[in-house]
mmCIF file of N, CA and C in Angstrom:
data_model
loop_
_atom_site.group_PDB
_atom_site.id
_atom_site.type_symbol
_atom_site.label_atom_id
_atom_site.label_comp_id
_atom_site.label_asym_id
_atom_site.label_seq_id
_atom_site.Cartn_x
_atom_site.Cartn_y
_atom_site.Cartn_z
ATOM 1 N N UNK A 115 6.832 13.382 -22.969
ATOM 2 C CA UNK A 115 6.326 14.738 -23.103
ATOM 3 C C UNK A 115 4.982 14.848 -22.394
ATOM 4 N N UNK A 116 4.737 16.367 -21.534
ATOM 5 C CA UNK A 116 3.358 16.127 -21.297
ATOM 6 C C UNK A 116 2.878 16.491 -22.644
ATOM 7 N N UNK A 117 1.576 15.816 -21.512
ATOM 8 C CA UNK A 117 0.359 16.146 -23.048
ATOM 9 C C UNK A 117 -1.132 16.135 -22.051
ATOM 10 N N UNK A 118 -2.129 16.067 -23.283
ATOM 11 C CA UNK A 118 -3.630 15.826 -22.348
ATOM 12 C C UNK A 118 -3.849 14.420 -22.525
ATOM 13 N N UNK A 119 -4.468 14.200 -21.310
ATOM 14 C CA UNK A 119 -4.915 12.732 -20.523
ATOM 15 C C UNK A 119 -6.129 12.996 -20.557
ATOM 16 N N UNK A 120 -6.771 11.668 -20.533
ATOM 17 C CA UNK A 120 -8.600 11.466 -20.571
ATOM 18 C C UNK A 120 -8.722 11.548 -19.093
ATOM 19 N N UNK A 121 -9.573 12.195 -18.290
ATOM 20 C CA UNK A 121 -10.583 11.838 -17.231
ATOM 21 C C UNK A 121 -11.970 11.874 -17.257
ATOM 22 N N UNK A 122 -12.204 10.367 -16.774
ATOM 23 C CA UNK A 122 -13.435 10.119 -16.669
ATOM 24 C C UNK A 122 -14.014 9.557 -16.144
ATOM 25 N N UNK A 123 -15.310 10.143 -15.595
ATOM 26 C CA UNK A 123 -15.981 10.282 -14.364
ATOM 27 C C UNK A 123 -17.301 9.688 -14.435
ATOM 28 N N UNK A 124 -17.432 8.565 -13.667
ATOM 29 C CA UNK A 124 -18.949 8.154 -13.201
ATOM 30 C C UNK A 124 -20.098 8.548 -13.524
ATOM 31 N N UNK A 125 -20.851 7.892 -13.128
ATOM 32 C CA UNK A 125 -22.570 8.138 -12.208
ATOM 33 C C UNK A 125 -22.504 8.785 -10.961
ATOM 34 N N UNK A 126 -23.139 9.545 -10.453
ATOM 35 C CA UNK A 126 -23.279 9.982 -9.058
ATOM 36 C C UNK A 126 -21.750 10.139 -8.036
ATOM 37 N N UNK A 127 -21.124 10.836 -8.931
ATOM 38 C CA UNK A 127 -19.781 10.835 -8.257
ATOM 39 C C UNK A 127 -20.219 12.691 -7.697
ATOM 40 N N UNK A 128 -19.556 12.818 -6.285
ATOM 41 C CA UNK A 128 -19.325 14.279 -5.626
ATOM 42 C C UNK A 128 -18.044 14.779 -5.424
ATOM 43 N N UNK A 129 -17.720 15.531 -5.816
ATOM 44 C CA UNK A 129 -16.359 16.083 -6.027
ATOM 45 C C UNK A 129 -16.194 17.617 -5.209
ATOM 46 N N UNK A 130 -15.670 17.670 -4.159
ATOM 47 C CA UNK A 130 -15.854 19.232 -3.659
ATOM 48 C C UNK A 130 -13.786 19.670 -3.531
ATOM 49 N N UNK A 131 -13.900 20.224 -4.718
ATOM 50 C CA UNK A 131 -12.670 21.273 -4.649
ATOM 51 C C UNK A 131 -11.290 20.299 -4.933
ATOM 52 N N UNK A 132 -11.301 19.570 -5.670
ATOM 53 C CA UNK A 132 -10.384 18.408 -6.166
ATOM 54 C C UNK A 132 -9.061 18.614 -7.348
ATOM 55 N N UNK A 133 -8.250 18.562 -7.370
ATOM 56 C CA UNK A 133 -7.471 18.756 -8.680
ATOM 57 C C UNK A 133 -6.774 17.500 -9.157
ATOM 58 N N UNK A 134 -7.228 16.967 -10.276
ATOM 59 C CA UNK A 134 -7.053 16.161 -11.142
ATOM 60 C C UNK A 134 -5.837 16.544 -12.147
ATOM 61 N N UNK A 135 -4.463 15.931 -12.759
ATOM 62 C CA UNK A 135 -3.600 16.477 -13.790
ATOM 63 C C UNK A 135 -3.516 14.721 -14.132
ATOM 64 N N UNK A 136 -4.044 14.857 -15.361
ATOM 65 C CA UNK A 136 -4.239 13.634 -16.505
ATOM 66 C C UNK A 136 -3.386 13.421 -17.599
ATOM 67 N N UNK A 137 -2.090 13.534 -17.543
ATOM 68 C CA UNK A 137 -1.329 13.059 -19.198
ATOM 69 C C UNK A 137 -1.751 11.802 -19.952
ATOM 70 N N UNK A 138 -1.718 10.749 -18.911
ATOM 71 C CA UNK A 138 -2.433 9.757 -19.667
ATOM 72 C C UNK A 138 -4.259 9.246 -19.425
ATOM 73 N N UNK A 139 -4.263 9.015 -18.293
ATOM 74 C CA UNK A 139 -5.835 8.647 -17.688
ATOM 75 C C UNK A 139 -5.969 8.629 -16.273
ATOM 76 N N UNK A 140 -7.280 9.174 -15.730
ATOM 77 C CA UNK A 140 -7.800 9.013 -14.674
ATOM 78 C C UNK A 140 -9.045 8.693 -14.509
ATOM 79 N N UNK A 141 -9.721 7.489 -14.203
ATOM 80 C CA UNK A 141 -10.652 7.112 -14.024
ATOM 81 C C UNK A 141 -11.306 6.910 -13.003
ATOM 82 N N UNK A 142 -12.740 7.722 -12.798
ATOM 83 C CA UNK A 142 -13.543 7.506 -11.268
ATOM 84 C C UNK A 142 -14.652 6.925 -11.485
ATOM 85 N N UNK A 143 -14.596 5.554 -11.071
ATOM 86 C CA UNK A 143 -15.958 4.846 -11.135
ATOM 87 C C UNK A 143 -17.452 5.671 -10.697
ATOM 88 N N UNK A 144 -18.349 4.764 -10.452
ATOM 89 C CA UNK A 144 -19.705 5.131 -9.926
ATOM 90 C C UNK A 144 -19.663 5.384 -8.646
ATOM 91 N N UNK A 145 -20.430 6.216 -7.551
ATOM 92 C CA UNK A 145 -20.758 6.392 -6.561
ATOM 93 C C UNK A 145 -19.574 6.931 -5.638
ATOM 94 N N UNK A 146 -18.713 7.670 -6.156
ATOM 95 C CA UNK A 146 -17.348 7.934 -5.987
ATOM 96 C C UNK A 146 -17.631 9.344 -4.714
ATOM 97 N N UNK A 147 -17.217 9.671 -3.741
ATOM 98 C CA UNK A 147 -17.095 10.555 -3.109
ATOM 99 C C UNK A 147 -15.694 11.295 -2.494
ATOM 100 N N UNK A 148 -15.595 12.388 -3.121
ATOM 101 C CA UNK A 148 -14.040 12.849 -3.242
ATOM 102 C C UNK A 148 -13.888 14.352 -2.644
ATOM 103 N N UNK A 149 -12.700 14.061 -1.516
ATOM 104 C CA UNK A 149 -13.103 15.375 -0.524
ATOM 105 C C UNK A 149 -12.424 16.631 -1.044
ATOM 106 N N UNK A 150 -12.245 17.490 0.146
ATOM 107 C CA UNK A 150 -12.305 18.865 -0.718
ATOM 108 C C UNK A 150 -10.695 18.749 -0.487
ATOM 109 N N UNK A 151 -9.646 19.021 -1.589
ATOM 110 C CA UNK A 151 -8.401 19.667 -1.552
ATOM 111 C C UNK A 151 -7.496 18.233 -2.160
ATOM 112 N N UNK A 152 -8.287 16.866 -2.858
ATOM 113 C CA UNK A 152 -7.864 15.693 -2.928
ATOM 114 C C UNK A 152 -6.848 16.458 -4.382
ATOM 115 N N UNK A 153 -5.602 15.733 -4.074
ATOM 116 C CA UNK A 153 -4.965 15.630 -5.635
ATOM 117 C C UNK A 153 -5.034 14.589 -6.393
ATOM 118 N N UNK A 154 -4.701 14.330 -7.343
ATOM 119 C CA UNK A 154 -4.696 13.001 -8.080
ATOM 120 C C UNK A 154 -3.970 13.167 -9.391
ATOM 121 N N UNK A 155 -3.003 13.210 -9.468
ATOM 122 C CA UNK A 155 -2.193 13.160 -10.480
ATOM 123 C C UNK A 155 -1.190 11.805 -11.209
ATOM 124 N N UNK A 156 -1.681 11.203 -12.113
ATOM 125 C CA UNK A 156 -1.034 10.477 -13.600
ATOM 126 C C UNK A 156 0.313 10.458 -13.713
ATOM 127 N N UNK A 157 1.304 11.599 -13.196
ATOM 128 C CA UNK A 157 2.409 12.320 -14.075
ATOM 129 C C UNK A 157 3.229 12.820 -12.988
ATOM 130 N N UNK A 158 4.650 12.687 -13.009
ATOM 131 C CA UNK A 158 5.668 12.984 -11.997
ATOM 132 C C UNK A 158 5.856 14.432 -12.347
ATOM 133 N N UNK A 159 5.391 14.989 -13.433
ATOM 134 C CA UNK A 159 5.376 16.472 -13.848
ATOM 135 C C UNK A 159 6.774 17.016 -14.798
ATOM 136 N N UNK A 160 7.773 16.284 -13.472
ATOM 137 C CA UNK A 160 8.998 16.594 -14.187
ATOM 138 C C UNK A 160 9.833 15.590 -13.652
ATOM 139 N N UNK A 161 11.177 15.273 -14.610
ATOM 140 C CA UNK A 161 12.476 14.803 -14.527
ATOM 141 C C UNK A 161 12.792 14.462 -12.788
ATOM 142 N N UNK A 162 13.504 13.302 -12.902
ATOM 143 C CA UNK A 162 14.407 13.503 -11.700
ATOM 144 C C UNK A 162 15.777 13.587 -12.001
ATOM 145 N N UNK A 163 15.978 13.845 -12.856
ATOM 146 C CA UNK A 163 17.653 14.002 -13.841
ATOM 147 C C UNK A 163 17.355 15.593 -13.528
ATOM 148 N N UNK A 164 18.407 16.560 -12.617
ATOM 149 C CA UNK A 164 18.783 17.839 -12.392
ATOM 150 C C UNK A 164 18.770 18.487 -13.649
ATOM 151 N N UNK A 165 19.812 17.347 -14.883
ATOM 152 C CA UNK A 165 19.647 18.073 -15.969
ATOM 153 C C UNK A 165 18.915 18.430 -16.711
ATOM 154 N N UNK A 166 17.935 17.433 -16.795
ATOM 155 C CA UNK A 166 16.950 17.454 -17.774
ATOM 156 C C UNK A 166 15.700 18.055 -16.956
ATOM 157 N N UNK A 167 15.893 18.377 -15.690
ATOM 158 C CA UNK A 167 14.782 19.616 -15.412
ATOM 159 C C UNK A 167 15.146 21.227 -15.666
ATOM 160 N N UNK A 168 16.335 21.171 -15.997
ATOM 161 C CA UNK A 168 16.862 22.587 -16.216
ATOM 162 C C UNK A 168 16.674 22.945 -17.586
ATOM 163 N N UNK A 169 16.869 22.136 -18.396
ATOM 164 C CA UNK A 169 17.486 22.272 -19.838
ATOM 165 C C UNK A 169 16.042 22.030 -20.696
ATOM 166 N N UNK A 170 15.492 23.428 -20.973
ATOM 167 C CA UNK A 170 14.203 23.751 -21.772
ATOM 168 C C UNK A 170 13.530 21.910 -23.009
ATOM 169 N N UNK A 171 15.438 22.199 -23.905
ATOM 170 C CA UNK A 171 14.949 20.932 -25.243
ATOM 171 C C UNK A 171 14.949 19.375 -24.375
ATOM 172 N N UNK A 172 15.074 19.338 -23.252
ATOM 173 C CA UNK A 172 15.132 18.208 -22.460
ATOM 174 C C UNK A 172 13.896 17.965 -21.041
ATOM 175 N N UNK A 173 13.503 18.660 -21.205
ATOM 176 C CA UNK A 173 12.765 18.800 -19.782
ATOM 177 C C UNK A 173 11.543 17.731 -19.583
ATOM 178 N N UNK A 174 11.120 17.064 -20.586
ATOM 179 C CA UNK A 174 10.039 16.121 -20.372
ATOM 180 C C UNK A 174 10.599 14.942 -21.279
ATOM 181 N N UNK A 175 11.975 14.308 -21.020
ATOM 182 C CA UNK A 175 12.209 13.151 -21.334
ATOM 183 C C UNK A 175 12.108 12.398 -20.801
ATOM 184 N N UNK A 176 12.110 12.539 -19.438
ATOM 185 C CA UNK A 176 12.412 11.556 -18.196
ATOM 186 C C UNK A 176 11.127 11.519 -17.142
ATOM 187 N N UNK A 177 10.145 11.861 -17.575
ATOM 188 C CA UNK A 177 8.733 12.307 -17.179
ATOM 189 C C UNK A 177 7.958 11.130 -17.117
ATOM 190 N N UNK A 178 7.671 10.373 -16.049
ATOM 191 C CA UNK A 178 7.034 9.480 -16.110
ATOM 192 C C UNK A 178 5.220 9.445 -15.779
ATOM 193 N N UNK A 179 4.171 8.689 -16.408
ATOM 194 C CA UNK A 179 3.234 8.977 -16.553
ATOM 195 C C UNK A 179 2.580 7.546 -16.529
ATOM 196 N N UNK A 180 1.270 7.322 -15.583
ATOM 197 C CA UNK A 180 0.474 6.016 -15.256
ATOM 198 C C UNK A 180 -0.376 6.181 -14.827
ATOM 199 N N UNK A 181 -1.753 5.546 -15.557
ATOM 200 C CA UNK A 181 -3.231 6.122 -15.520
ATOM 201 C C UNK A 181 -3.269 5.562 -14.115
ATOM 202 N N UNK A 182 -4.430 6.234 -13.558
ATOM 203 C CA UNK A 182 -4.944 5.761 -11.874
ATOM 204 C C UNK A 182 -6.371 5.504 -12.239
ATOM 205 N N UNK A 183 -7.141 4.795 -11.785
ATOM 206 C CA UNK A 183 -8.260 3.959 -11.231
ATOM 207 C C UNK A 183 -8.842 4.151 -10.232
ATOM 208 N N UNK A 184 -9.660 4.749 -9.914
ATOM 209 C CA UNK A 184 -10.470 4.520 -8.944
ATOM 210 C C UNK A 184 -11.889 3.611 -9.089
ATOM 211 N N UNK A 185 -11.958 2.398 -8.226
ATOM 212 C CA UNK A 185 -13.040 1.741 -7.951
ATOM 213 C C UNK A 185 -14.455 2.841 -8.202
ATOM 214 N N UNK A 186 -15.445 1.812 -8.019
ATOM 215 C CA UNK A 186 -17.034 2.277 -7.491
ATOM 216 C C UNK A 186 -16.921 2.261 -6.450
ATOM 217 N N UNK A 187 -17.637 3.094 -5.589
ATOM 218 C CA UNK A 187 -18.443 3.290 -3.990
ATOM 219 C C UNK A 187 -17.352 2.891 -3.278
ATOM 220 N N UNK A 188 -15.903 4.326 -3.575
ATOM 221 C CA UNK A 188 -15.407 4.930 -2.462
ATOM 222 C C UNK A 188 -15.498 5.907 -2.257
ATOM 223 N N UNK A 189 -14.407 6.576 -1.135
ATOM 224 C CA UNK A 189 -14.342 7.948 -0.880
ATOM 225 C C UNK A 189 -13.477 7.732 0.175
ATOM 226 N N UNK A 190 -13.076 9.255 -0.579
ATOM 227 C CA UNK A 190 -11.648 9.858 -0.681
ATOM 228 C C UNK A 190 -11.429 11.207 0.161
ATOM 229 N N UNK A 191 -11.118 10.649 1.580
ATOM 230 C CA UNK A 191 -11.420 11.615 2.785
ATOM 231 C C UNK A 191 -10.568 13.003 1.793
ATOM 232 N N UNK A 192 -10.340 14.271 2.461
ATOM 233 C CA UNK A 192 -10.103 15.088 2.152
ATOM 234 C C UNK A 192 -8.827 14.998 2.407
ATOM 235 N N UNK A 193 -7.968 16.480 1.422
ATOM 236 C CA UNK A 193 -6.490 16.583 1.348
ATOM 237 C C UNK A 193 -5.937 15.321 0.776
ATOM 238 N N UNK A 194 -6.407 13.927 0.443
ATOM 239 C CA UNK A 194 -5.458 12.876 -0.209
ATOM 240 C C UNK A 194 -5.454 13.316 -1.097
ATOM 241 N N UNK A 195 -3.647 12.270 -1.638
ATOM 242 C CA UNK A 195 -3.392 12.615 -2.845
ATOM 243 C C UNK A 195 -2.989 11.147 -3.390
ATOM 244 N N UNK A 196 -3.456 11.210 -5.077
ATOM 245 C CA UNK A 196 -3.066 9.878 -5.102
ATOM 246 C C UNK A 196 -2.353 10.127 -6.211
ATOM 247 N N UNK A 197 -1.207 9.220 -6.681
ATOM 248 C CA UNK A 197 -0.373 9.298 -7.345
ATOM 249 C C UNK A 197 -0.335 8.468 -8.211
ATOM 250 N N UNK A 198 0.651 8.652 -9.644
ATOM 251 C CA UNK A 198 0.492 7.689 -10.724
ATOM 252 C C UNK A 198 0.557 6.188 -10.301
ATOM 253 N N UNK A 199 0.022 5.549 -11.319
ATOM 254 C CA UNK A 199 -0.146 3.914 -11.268
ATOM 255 C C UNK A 199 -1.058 3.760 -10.472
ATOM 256 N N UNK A 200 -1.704 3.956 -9.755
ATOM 257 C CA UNK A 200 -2.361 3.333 -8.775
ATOM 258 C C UNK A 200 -3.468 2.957 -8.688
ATOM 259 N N UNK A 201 -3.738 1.744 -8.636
ATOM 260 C CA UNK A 201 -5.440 1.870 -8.727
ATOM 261 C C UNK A 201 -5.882 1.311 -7.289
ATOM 262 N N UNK A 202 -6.918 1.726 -7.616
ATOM 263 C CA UNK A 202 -8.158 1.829 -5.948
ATOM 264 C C UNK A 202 -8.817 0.862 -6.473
ATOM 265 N N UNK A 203 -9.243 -0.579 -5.461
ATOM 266 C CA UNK A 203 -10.648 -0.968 -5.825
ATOM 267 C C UNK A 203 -11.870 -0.610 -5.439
ATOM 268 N N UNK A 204 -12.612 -1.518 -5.331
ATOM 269 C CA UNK A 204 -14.183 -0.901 -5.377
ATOM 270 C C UNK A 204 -14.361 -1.090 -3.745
ATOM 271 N N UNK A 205 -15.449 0.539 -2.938
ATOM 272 C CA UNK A 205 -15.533 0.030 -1.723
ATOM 273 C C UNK A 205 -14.373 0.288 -0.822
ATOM 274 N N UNK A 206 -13.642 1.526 -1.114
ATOM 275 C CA UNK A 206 -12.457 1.374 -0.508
ATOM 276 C C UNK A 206 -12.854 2.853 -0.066
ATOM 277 N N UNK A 207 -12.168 3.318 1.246
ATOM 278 C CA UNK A 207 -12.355 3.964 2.277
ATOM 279 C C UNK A 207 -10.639 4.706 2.179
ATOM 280 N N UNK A 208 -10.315 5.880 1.684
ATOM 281 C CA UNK A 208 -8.831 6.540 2.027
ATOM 282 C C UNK A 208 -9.241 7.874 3.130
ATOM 283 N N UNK A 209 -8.209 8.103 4.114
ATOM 284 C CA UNK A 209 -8.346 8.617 5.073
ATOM 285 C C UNK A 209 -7.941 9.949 4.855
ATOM 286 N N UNK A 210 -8.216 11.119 5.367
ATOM 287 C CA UNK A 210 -7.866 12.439 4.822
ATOM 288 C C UNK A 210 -6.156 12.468 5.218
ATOM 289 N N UNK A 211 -6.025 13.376 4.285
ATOM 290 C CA UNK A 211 -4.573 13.353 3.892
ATOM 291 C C UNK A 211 -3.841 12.605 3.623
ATOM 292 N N UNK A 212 -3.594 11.629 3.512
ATOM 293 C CA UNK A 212 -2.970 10.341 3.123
ATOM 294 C C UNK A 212 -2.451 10.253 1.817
ATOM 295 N N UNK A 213 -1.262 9.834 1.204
ATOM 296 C CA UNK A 213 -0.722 9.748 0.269
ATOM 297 C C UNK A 213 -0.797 8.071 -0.363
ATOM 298 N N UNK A 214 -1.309 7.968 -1.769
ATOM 299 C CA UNK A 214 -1.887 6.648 -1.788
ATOM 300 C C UNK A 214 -0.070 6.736 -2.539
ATOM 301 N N UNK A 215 0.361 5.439 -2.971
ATOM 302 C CA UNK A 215 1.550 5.400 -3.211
ATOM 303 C C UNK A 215 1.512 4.097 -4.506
ATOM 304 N N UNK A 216 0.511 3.336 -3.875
ATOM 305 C CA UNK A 216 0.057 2.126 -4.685
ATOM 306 C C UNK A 216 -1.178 1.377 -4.795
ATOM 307 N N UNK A 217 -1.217 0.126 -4.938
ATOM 308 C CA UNK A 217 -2.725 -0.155 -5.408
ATOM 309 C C UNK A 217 -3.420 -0.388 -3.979
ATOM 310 N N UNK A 218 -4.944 -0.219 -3.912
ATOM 311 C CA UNK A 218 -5.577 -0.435 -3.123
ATOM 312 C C UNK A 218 -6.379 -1.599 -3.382
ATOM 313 N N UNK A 219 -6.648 -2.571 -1.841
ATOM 314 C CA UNK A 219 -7.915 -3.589 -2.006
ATOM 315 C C UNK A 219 -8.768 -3.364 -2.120
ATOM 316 N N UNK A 220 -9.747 -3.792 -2.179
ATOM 317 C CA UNK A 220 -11.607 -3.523 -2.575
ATOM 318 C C UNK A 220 -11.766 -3.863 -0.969
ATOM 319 N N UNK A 221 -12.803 -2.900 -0.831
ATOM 320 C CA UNK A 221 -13.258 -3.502 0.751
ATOM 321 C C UNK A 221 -12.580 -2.910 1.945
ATOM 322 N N UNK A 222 -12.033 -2.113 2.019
ATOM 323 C CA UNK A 222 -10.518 -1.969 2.961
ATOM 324 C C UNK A 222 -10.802 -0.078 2.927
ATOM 325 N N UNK A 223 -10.321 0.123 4.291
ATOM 326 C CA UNK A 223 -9.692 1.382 4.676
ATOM 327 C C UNK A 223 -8.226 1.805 4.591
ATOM 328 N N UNK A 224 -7.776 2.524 4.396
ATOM 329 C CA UNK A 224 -6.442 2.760 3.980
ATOM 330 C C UNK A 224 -6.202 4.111 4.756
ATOM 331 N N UNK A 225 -4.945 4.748 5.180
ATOM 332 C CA UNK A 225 -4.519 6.122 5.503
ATOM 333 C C UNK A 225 -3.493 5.895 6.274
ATOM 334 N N UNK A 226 -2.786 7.135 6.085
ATOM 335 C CA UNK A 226 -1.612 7.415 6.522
ATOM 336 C C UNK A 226 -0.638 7.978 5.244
ATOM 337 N N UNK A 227 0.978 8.414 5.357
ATOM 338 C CA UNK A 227 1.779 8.770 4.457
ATOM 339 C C UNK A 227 2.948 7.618 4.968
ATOM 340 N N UNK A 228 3.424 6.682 3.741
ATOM 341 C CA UNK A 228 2.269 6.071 2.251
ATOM 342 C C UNK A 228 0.860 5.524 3.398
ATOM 343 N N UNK A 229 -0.359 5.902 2.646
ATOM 344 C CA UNK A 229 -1.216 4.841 2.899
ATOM 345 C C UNK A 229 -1.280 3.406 3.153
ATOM 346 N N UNK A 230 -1.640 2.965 4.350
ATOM 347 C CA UNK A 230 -1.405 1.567 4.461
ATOM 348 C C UNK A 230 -2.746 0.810 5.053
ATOM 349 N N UNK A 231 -3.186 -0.614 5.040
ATOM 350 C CA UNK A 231 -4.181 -0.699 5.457
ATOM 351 C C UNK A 231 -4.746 -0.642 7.410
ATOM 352 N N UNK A 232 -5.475 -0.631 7.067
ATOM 353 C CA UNK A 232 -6.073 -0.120 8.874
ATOM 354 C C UNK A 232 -7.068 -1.156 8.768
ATOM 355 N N UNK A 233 -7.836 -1.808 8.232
ATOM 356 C CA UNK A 233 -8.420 -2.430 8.171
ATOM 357 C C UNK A 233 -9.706 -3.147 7.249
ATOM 358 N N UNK A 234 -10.135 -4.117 6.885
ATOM 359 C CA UNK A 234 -11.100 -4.587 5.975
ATOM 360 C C UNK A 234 -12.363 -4.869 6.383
ATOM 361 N N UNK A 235 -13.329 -3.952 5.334
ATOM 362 C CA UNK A 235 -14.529 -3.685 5.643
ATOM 363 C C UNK A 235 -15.639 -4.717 5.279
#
């Protein structure tokens, strides 16, 4: 079922025009810089069972939900989106628009759809 998720946010984190959807958790370390139009969503929202997205007493059975992580002292070019499970380490560089898909290294640039590495910083 959805429900409300904790997010919570740093020291000196900048956030310009971001949408966050939390069922379970989203966490943004310290020194976090997050561009304008980033998504970041916990929660598949809905079903991938046809049925159970149609059918009102069924619609959030099949709803899957996994807190995300973000490290300290990254940033999160603009338009990315990052998706449940995933955590970012610390020091990590995502490229605008880019779809994170899974976990990130500490230290490292990432981008593209899925995000992949480009190189370590």
């Amino acid at each position: 079922m959805i429900g409300a998720g904790l997010i919570k946010i740093g020291n000196n984190v900048g956030i310009s025009c971001a949408s966050f959807v939390a069922n379970t958790s989203i966490t943004i370390g310290n020194r976090v810089l997050i561009g304008a139009g980033v998504k970041i969503y916990d929660t598949d929202f809905h079903s991938l069972n046809k049925d159970e997205r149609f059918d009102a007493a069924q619609k959030d059975i099949s709803v899957h939900s996994n807190s995300v992580q973000i490290g300290d002292d990254c940033f999160i070019g603009a338009g990315a989106m990052i998706l449940k499970g995933v955590q970012i380490g610390d020091n990590v560089v995502v490229g605008a628009n880019s779809v994170v898909t899974r976990n990130l290294e500490s230290n490292s640039i990432y981008a593209g759809n899925p995000a992949i590495l480009i190189r370590k910083l």
